[in-house]
Every structure is written in C-alpha cells, then in structure tokens.
Coordinates of C-alpha atoms and ligand atoms in Angstrom, one line a residue:
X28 CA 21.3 -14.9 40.1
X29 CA 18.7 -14.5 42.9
X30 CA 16.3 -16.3 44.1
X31 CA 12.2 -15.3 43.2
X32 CA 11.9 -13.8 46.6
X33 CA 14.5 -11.1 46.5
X34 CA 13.9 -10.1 42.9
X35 CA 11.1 -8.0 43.7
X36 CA 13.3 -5.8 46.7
X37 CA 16.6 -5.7 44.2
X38 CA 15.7 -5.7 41.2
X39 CA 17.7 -2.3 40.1
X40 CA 20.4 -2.7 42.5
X41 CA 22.2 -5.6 43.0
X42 CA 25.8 -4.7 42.3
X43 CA 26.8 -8.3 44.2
X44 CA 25.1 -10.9 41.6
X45 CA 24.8 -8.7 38.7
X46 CA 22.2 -6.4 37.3
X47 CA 18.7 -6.6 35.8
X48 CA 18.6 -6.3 31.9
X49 CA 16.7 -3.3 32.9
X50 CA 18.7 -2.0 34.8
X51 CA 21.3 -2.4 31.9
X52 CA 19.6 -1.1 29.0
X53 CA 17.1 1.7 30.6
X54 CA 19.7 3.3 32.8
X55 CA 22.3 4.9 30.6
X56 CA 22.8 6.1 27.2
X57 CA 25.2 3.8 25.9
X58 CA 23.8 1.1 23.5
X59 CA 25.1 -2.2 24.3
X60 CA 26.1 -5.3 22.0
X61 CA 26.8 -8.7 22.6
X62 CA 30.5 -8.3 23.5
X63 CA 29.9 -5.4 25.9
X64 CA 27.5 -7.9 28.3
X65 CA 28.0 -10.7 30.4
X66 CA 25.8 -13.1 31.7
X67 CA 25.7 -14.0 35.6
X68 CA 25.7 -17.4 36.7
X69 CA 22.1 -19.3 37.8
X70 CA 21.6 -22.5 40.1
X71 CA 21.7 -25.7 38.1
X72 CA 19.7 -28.8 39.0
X73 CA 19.2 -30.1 35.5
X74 CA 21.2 -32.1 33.0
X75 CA 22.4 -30.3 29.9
X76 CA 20.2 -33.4 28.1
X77 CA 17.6 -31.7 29.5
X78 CA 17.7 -28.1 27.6
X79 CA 15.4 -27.9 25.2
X80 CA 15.5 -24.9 22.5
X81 CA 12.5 -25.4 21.2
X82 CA 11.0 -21.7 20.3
X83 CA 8.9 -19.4 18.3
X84 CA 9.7 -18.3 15.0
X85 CA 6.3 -16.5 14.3
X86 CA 2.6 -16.3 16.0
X87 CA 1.9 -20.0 14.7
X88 CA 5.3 -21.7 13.7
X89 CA 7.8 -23.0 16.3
X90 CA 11.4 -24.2 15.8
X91 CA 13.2 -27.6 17.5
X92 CA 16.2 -24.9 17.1
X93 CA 16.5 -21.2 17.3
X94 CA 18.3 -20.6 14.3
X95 CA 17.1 -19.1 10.9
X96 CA 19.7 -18.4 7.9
X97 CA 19.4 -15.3 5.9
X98 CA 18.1 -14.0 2.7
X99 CA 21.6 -13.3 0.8
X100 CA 22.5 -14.7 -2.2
X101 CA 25.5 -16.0 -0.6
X102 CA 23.6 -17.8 2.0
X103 CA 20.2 -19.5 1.1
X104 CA 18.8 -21.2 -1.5
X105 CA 17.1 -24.5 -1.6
X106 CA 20.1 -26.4 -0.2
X107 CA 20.9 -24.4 2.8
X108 CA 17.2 -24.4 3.5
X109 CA 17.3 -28.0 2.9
X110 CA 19.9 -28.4 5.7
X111 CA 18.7 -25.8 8.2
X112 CA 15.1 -27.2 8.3
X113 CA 16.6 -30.9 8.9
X114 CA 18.6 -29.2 11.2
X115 CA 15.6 -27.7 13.0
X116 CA 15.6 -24.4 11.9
X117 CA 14.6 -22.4 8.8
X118 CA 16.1 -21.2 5.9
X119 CA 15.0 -17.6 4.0
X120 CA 15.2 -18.1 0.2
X121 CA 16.5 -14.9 -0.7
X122 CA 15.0 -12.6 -3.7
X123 CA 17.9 -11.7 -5.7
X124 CA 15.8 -14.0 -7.8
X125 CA 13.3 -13.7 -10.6
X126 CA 9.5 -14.4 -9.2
X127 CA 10.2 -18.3 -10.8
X128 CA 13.5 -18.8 -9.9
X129 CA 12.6 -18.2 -6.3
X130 CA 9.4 -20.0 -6.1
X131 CA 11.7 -22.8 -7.9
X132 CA 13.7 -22.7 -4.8
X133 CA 11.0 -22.7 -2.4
X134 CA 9.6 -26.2 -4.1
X135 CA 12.7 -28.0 -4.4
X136 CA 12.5 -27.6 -0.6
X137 CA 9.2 -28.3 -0.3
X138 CA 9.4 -31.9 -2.7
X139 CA 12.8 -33.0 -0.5
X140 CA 12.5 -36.2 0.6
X141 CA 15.6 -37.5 3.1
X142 CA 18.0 -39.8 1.2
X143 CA 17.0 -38.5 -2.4
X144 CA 19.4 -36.5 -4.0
X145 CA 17.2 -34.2 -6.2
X146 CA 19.9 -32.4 -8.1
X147 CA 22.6 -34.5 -8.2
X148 CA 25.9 -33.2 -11.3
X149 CA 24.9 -35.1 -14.3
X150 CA 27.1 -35.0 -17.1
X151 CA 26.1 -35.9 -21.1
X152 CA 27.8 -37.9 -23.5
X153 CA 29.7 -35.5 -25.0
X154 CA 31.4 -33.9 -22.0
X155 CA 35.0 -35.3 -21.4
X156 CA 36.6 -37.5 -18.2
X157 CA 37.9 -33.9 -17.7
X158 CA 34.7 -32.7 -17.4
X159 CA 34.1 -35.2 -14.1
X160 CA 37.0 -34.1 -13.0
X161 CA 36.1 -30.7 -12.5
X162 CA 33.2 -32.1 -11.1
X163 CA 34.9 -33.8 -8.3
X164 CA 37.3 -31.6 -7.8
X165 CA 34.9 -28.6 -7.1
X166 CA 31.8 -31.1 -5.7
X167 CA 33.6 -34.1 -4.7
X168 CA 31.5 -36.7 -6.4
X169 CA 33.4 -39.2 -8.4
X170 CA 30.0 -40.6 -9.9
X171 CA 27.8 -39.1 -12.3
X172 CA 24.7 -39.8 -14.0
X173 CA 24.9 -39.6 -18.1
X174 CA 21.9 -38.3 -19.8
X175 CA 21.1 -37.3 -22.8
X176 CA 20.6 -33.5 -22.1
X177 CA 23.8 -34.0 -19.6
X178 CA 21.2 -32.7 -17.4
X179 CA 18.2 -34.1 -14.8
X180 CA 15.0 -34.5 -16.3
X181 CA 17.1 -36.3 -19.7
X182 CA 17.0 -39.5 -20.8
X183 CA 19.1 -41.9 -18.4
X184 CA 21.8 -43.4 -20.5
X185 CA 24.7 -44.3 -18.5
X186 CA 26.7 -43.7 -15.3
X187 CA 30.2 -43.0 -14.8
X188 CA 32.1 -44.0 -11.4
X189 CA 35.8 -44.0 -10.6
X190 CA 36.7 -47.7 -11.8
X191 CA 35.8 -46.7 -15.1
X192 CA 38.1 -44.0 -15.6
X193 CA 40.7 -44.5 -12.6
X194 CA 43.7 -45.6 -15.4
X195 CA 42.7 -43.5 -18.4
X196 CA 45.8 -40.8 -18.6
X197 CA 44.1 -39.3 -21.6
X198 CA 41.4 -37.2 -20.3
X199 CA 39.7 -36.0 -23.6
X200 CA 38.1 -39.2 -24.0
X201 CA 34.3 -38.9 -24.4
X202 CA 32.0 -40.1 -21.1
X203 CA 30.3 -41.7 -24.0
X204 CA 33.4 -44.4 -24.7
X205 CA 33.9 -45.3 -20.7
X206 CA 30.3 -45.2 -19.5
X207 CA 28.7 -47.6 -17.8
X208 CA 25.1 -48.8 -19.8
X209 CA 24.3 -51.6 -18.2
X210 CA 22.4 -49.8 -15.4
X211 CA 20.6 -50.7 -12.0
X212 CA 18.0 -48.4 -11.6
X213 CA 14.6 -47.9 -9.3
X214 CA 11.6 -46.3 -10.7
X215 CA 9.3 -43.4 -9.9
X216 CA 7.1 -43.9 -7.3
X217 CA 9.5 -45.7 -5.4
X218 CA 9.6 -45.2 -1.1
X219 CA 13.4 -44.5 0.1
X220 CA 12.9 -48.0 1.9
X221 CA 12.2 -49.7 -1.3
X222 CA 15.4 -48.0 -2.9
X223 CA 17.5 -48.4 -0.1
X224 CA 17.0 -52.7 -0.6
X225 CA 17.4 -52.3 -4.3
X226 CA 20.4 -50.2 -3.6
X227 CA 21.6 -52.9 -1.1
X228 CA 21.4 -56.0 -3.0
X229 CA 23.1 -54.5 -6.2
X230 CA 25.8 -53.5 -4.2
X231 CA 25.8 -50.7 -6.6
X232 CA 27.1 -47.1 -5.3
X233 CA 24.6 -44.9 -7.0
X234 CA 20.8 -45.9 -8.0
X235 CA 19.6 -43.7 -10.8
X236 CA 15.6 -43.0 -10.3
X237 CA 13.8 -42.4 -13.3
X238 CA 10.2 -42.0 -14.2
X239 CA 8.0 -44.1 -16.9
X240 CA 9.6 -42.2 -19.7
X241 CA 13.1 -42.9 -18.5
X242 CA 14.1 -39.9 -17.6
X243 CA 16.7 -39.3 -14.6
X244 CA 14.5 -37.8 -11.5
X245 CA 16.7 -38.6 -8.5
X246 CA 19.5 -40.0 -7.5
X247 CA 20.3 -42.3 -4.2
X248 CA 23.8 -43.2 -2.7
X249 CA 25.1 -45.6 -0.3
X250 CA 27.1 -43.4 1.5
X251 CA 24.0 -41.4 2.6
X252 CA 22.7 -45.1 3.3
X253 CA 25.5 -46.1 5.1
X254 CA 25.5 -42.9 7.2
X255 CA 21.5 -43.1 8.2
X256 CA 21.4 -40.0 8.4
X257 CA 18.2 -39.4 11.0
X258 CA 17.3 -35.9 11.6
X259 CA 14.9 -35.8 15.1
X260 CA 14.9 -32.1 15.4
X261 CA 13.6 -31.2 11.7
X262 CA 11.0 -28.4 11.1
X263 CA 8.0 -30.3 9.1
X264 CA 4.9 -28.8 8.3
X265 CA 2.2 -31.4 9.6
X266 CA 2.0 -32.1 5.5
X267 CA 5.4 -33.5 6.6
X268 CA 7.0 -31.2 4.0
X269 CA 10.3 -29.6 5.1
X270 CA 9.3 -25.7 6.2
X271 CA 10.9 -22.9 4.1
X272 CA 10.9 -19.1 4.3
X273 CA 11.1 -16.5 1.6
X274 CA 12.0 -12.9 1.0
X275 CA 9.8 -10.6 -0.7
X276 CA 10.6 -6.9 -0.9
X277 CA 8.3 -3.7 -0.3
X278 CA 7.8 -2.7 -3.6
X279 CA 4.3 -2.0 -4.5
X280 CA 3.4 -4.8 -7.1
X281 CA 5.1 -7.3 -4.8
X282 CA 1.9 -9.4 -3.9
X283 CA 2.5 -11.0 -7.1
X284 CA 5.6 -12.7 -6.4
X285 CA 3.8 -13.4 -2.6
X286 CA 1.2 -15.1 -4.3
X287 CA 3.8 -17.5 -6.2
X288 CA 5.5 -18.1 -3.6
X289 CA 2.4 -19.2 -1.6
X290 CA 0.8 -21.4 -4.4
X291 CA 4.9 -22.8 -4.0
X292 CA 3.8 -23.7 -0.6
X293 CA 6.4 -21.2 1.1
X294 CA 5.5 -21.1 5.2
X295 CA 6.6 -17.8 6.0
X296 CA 7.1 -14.8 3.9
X297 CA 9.9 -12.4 5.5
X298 CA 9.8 -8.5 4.1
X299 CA 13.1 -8.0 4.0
X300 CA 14.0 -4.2 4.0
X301 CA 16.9 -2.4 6.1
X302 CA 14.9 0.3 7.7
X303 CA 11.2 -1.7 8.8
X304 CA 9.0 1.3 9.4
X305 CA 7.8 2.5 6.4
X306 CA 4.4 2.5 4.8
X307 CA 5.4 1.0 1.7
X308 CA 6.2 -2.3 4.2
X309 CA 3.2 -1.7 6.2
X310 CA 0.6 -1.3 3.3
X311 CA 2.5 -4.7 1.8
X312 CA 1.6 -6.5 5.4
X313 CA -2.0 -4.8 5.5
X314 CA -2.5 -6.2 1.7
X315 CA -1.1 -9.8 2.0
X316 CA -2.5 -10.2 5.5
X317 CA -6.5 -9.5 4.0
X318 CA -5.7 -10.8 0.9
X319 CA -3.2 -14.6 2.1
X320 CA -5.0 -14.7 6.1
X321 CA -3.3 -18.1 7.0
X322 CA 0.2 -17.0 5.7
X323 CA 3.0 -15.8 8.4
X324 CA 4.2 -12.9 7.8
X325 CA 7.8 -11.7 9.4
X326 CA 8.6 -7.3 9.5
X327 CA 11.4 -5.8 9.5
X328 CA 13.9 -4.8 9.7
X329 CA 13.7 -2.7 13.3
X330 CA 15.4 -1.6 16.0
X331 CA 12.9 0.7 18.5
X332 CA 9.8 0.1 19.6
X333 CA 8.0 2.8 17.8
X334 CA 9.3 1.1 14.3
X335 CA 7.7 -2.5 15.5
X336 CA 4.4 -0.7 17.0
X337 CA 4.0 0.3 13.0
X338 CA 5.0 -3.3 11.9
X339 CA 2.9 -5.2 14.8
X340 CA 0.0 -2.9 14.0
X341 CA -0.9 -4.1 10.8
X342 CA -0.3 -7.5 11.5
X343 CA 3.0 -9.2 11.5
X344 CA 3.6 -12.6 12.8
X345 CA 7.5 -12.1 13.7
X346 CA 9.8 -9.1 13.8
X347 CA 13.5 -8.9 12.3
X348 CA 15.6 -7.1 14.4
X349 CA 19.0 -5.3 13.0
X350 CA 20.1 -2.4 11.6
X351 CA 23.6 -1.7 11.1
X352 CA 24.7 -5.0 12.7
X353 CA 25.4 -7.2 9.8
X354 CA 28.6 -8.5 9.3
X355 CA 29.1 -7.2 6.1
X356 CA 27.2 -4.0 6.4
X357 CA 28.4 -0.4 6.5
X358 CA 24.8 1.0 7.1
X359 CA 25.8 3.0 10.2
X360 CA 28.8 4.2 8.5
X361 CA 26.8 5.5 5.3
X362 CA 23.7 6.6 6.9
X363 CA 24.9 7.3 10.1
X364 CA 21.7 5.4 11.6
X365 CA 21.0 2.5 13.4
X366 CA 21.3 0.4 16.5
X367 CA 23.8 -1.2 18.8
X368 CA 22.0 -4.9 18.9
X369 CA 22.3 -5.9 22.3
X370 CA 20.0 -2.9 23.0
X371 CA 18.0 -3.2 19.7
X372 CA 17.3 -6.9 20.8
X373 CA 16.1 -6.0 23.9
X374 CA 14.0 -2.9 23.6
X375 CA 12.0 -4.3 20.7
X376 CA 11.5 -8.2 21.8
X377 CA 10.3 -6.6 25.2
X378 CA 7.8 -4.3 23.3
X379 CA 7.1 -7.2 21.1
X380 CA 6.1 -9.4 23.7
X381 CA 4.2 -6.9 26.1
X382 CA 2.3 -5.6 23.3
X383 CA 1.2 -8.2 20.8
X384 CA 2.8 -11.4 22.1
X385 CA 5.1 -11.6 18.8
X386 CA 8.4 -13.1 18.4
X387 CA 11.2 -11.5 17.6
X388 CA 14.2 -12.8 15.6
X389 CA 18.2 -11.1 16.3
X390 CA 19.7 -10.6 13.0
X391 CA 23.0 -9.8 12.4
X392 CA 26.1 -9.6 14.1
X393 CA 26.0 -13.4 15.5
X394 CA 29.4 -15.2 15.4
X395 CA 29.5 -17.9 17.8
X396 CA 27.2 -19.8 20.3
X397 CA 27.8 -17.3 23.2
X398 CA 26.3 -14.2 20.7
X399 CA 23.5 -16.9 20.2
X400 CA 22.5 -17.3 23.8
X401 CA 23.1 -13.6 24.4
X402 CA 20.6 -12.8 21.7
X403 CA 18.1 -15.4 23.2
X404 CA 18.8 -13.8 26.9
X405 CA 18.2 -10.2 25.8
X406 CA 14.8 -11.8 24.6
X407 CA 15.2 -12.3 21.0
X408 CA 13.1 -15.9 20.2
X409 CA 15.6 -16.8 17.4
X410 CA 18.4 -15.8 15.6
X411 CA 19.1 -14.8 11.9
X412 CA 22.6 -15.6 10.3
X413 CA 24.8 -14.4 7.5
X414 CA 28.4 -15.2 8.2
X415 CA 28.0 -17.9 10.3
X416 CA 26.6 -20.1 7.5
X417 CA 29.0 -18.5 4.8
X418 CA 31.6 -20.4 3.3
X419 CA 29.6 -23.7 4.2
X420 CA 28.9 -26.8 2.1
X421 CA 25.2 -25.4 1.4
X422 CA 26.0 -21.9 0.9
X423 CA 24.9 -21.0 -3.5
X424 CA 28.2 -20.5 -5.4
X425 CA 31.2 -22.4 -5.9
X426 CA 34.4 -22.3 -4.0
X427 CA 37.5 -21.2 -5.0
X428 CA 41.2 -20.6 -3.4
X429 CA 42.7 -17.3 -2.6
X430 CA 46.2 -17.8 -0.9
X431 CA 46.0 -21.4 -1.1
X432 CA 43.0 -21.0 1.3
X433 CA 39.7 -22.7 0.1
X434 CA 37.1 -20.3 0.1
X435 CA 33.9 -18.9 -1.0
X436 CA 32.4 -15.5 -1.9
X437 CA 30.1 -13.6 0.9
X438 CA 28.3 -10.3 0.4
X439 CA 26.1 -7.9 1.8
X440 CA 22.4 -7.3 0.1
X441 CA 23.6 -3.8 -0.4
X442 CA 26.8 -4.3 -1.0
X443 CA 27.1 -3.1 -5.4
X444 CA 27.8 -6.3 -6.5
X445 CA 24.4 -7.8 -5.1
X446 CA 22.3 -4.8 -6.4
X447 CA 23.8 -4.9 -10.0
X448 CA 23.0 -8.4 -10.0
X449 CA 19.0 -7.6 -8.4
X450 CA 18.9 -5.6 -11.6
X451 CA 20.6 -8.0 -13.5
X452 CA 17.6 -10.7 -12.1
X453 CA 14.9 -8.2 -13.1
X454 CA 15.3 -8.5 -16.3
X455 CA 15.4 -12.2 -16.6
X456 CA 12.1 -13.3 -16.3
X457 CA 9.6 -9.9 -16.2
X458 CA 7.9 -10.1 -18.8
X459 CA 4.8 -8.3 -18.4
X460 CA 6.8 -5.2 -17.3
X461 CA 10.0 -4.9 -19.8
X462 CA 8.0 -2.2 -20.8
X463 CA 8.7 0.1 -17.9
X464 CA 11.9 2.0 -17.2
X465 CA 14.5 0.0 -16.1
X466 CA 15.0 2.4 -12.9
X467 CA 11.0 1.9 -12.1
X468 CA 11.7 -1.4 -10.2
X469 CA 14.4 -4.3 -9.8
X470 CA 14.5 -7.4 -7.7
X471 CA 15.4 -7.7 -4.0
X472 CA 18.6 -6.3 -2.4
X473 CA 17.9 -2.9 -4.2
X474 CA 14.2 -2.7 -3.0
X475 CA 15.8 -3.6 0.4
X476 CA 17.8 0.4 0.3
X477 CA 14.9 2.0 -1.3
X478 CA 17.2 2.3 -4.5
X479 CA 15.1 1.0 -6.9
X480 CA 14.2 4.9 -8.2
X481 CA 18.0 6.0 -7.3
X482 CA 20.0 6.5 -10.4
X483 CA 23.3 7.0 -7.8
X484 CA 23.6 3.7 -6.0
X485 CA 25.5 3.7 -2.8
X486 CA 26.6 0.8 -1.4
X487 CA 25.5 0.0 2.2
X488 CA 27.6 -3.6 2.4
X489 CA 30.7 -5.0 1.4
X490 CA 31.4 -8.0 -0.3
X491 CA 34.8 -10.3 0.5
X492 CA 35.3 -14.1 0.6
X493 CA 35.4 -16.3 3.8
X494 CA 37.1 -19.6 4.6
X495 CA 35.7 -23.3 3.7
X496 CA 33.5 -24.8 7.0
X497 CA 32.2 -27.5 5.7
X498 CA 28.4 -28.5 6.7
X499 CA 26.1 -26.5 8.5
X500 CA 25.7 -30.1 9.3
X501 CA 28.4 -30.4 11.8
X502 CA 28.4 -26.7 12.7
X503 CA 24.6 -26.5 13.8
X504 CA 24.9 -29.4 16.3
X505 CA 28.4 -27.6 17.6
X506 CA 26.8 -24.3 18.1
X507 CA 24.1 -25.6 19.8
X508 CA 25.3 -27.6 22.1
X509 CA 27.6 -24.2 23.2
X510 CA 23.7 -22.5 23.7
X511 CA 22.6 -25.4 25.8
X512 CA 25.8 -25.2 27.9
X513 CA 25.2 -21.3 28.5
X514 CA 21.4 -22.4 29.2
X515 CA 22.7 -24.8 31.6
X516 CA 25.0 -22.3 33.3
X517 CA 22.5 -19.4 33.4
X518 CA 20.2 -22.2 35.3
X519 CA 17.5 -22.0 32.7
X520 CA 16.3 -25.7 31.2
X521 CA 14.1 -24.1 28.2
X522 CA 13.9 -20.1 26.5
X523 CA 10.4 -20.1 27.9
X524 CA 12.1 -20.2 31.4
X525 CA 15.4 -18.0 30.3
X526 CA 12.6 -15.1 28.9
X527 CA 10.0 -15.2 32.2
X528 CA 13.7 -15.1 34.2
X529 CA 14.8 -12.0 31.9
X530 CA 11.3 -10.3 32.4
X531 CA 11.4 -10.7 36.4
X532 CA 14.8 -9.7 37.2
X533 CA 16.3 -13.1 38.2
X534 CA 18.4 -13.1 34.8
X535 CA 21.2 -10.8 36.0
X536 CA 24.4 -9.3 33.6
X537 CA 27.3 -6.8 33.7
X538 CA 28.3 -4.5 31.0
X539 CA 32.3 -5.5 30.6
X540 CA 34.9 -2.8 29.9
X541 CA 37.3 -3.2 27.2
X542 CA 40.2 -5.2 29.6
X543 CA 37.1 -7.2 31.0
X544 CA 36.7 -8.3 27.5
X545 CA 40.1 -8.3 26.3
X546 CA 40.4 -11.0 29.7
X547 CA 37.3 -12.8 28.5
X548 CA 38.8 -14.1 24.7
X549 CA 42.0 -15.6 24.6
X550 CA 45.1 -14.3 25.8
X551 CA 48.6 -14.7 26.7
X552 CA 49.5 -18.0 24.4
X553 CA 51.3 -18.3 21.4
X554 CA 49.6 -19.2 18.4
X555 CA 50.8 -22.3 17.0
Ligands
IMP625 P1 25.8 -11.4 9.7 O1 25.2 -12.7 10.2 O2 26.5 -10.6 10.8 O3 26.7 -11.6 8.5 O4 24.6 -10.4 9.2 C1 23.6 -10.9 8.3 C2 22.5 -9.8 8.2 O5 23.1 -8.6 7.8 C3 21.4 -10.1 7.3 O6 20.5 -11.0 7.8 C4 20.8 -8.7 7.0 O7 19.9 -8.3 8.0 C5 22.0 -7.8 7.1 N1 22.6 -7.5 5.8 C6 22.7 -8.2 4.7 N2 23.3 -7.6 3.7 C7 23.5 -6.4 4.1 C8 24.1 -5.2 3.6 O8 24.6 -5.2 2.4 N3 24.2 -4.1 4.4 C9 23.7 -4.1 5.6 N4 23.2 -5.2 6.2 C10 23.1 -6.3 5.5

C-alpha cells in the first residue's frame, strides 16, 4: 500500500504495490468476485486486539460485528437470531411464515433473556422413555420437563433426568411411572441472579420456572451456569432487548404484516425481493416510511447503481446487495441476469455512500473469513449469510444423516420446495383473504420471484443438505478473528479506516488468474 502522499500522483497506475479498486472495477469489462481479487499488504503498527468491527447495519443501527444471517427458512428463526445478536450481529426472521408465526418469532427474540431457556423439549405424561430418547438423540438433552399438555405453558408436573431412567431396558414405560414430582422450582418474576442461587444450592441440574398458576414458563440449567456464558459484543436496543430483523415481501397488502411485526417490536424490516428496483418495492418503502417514520428499512436486492438510486430515493436505511450470488441460487443461469459480486459490492456501496450516506450489506456468496473482509474492503458495511450458518446448531429443522454424515437440509428461497411451502404458509393463518384466488397472493419466497400471479413456477434455487457445524457460537468468534487478521494485514485498525483507505486509493488489489488462485488454496498435499 502507499503512503497518503503518493496516492494522489498514482492512484491508477501502480503496477508495483497493486491497484486502486478503481482502477480494478472501472477499467475493464470483466465483473470481478471475491476469488478473482487480492488484497495488497498495508503497514501495521497496531495489535490485532485493537481491530474493532464495529459497523453500520442501517442509517441509525450499528453492529459490534458485521455479520447479518439470512431470511431462509433454513437459516433464521428466533434461535439463530437469538445467537447472532448475542454474537453481535443480526438475524433476519424470514417470511416463509404466516403474519403470526413470524411476529411470534420476532418476540421470542425480543423477551430472551441470557440464561433462560424459553423453549426448552418438554414431554407429557403419556409420552414413553422412548419418547426422551428421541429427544436426546436428535437435541441432546437428557432432561425434560413433564407437563400436563407435554408442552410449555402446561401445568408443571414432573421432570425426567438420566438417573431416572439410566437402567430401565424396557422403554415403553410411561414418563408418568419414572418421573421425578418432587420438584425444585423458581417462580415468575424471578432475576437470572435469583435463579442461578436457587439453582446452586439445590444442586439440582434443571430449575423449572413457572408462573402463579403453575404453569412451566422457562427453564434454567447448570451447564449454562457453569459455562457463564457472557456475551460483550451483543446487539441491544437501549430497551436492552436483543435486536432482530424481519422480512416482508413487496406485495401490495404487505404493510399489514409490517405493522405486526412493528407492534412485535422488530428493529429492522428487510424487503426481501431478488431483483430490488421495482415499484412495487419502492411504493412499499414510500408507504411504510410515511406511515412507520422511526422504523429502518433495508432495499433490495441490487446490484447497479441505478437499481439503489430507485431504492435510496424513497427512503431506505440499508441496501442488500446480490443477485445471482447465493450459494444455492441458479438466478443467472435461469434469467440470464445479474451480477458478479465483487463488482456489485463495489459499484453500489460506492454510490451508496456518495449519494445518500447509506450502508450497504454483501449478500451472498460468502464462505469464509477472507470473502468477509473482501466484502468489507470492496465497501460493503456488512455481510448477509446463507451457507455459512447452514447446518448449525441454530439453523430451523432437524438433522438427519445421509451417508453416515450428520446433516441438515439447506435451500434456496426460490428453490420449489420453499415456494410450495410459501403457499403452503398462506393458507395457514389468512383468514380475512381465503376468499381470494389462491394464485392472487402467497407468503414470502414466492413474492421474492414475482410468482405469486405465475401459474408455471420456475425454480431460481436449489435445495440440498449440508454437513453438521455446530454453534454459530464457535464459528462467529472463528470467522472473525480471520477478518481482524486480514484487517491487521491490510493495516487498517477499524472499517471506518479500511473504507476512507478504499475511497482514496491507499487500499490497493490485484485481479488473480486462475493458477494465481489455484496457488492461493491448498495444493500439492495429500489429503489425509
Ligand atoms: P449464500 O450465503 O451464498 O448461501 O447466499 C444466501 C443468499 O442467497 C440469500 O441471502 C439470498 O439473497 C440469496 N438466495 C436465497 N435463496 C435464493 C434462491 O433460491 N435463489 C437465488 N438466491 C437466493
């Protein structure tokens, strides 16, 4: 990289330390992606300690860390937004949902409270110690609640642990018969410190929560105790409530589900649609920005400047940017349009910021830290995820194993599957419009094609299944910690700093050829 005084006299042409993103991405035709680019080296004085990736999600809401999961319905629901916003970031409740499931989703994160397990497997009892063993098998908890519904919200009548049933062989045997009923239990309001002493003194495993009417409201373990689980970088509303996003989609009557999702106490709604510039999404905006003024909106989805002019124009707070880069998505094959996303990143983040000061969010196409801080250096403010979260602990669904390989489903939002299920949704809760023909509207991923008046549906994502990674608990930390190395290289101690460097020409890149990049992943070993 060079120094402040000679960007201004090489800024296009400096072969020697590398070249000037515009340089890059204005002088050729070629649209670049992550893997075609390099980044050049910077000066460091600073320890990586010191990196902070504190950045902007919208106009008025700011992230400890850059990183937003997506609206699938593979990826977020109320526990993977649970876990991102501890982690820092933000999860997108997607809207493959009726208007009360999803504003359901957006509350449960909203009323989390750390160390209370709000929907913990509770069994009745009727079910069977086979029944818990499903349970652990496909959860892992060996403890479970008994109430009377066998579900939360029933009367507390018993818990079953491991020592009860450890040296039963028959497995038929009713939870009823081995249950534990002579309970320890805390009761509602209760702090977590309060619980925590109860919790210590019984030297119980579990404490049951229940409210006046004995009823099962939470649960709280000692493992979680024992593992003090502090979260510094969390994204908290100033209510101290966890912050949550949620789709919506750009059908006309969609203020309605906007408006339930506010009164949920969602933070940011994100218009999720594949092809941003429309003005079905920018009458939506125009609407919910006269008619919601303090709620964040996020457009998308866009890939030139003239889509996010429309967008920015009538108001949003954030632009998505991706088309065609999704991992599961065969936009570009079936519509023949879209974006590299290097070059979609940096065109429209660059318009973005010139123009109307927005943020700008890279979605799609990230698989590991080094896509992350590329995405950031090309001027993105955060990245969006699919894949990277799939297959984790918090992802919706269960997992299952395919060639002795524990995995779990992951599919695009256009991909058949999910828009059969949209439809399936719609018809779940709608109430005030069964009247209407079925083809006159439907729930999220088919709104997000324009399909919902397309009696031919064709698919523009796949679905498929990906391997078991545990906790975006451990994988967050890991990923970011790779950003803040590539920070540290690149000489940059904050994205502030990395964008003003990207802007004046002291960030520098190559564009790699296909041996550069075959030299740059790993080669010549033997897999063992
Ligand atoms: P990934 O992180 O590479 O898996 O990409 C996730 C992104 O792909 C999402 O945030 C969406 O923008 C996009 N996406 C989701 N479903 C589809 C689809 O079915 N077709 C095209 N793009 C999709």
């Amino acid at each position: 990289m060079h120094d402040a005084s000679q960007a201004s006299s090489v800024k296009y042409f400096a072969p020697m330390d590398g070249w000037t993103a515009e340089k890059v991405f204005s002088s050729t035709v070629f649209g670049f992606t992550y893997d075609d680019l390099i980044l050049m080296p910077g000066h460091i004085d600073f320890g990586i300690h010191e990196v902070d990736l504190r950045s902007r999600l919208t106009k008025n809401i700011s992230l400890n860390t850059p990183v937003v999961s997506s609206p699938m319905d593979t990826v977020t629901e109320h526990k993977m937004a649970i876990a991102c916003a501890l982690m820092g970031g933000i999860g997108i409740i997607h809207n493959n949902l009726t208007i009360a499931q999803q504003a359901k989703e957006v509350s449960r994160v909203k009323r989390f409270e750390n160390g209370f397990i709000m929907d913990p497997s509770v069994l009745g009892p009727e079910n069977t110690i086979a029944d818990l063993d499903e349970i652990k098998k496909v959860h892992g908890h060996s403890s479970v609640p008994i109430t009377s519904t066998g579900k939360m919200g029933g009367k507390l009548i018993g818990i079953v642990t491991n020592r009860d049933i450890d040296f039963i062989s028959d497995r038929s045997i009713k939870l009823s018969s081995v249950m534990t009923t002579d309970l320890v239990t805390g009761s509602e309001p209760i702090t977590l410190a309060e619980a925590n002493s109860i919790l210590r003194e019984s030297k119980k495993g579990k404490l049951p929560i229940v409210n006046d009417a004995s009823e099962l409201v939470a649960l709280i373990s000692r493992n979680d105790l024992v593992k003090n689980k502090e979260y510094p970088l969390s994204s908290k509303h100033t209510n101290k409530q966890l912050l949550v996003g949620a789709a919506i989609s750009t059908r006309a009557d969609e203020e309605g589900r906007a408006k339930a999702l506010i009164d949920a106490g969602v933070d940011v709604l994100v218009v999720d649609s594949s092809q941003g510039d429309s003005v079905f999404q920018s009458d939506l905006i125009s609407r919910l920005k006269s008619n919601f003024p303090s709620i964040e909106i996020i457009g998308g989805n866009v890939v030139s400047g003239r889509q996010a002019k429309t967008l920015l124009g009538v108001g949003a707070d954030g632009l998505r940017i991706g088309m065609g880069s999704g991992s599961i998505c065969t936009t570009q094959e079936v519509t023949a349009v879209g974006r590299a996303q290097g070059t979609a990143v940096y065109h429209v983040s660059k318009y973005a910021k010139e123009h109307f000061d927005v943020p700008c969010i890279a979605d799609g196409g990230i698989q590991n830290s080094g896509h992350v801080m590329k995405a950031l250096a090309m001027g993105a403010s955060t990245v969006m995820v699919g894949s990277m979260f799939a297959g984790t602990e918090e992802t919706p669904g269960q997992y299952f194993f395919h060639n002795a390989v524990r995995v779990k489903n992951y599919r695009g939002m256009g991909s058949l599957a999910a828009m059969k299920d949209s439809e399936i949704a719609r018809t779940r809760t709608f109430d005030d419009r069964v009247s209407l023909p079925m083809t006159n509207f439907s729930e999220g991923s088919v709104c997000r094609y324009f399909a919902e008046h397309s009696s031919v549906k064709v698919a523009q994502g796949v679905s498929g299944a990906v391997v078991d990674k545990g906790s975006i608990k451990a994988l967050v930390p890991h990923v970011m910690q790779g950003v803040r190395h590539g920070m540290q290289d690149l000489g940059c101690r904050n994205i502030p700093d990395l964008h003003s460097k990207l802007y004046n020409g002291l960030l520098t890149m190559d564009v790699r050829s296909g041996a550069a990049q075959k030299e740059g992943g790993i080669h010549d070993l033997i897999a063992l």
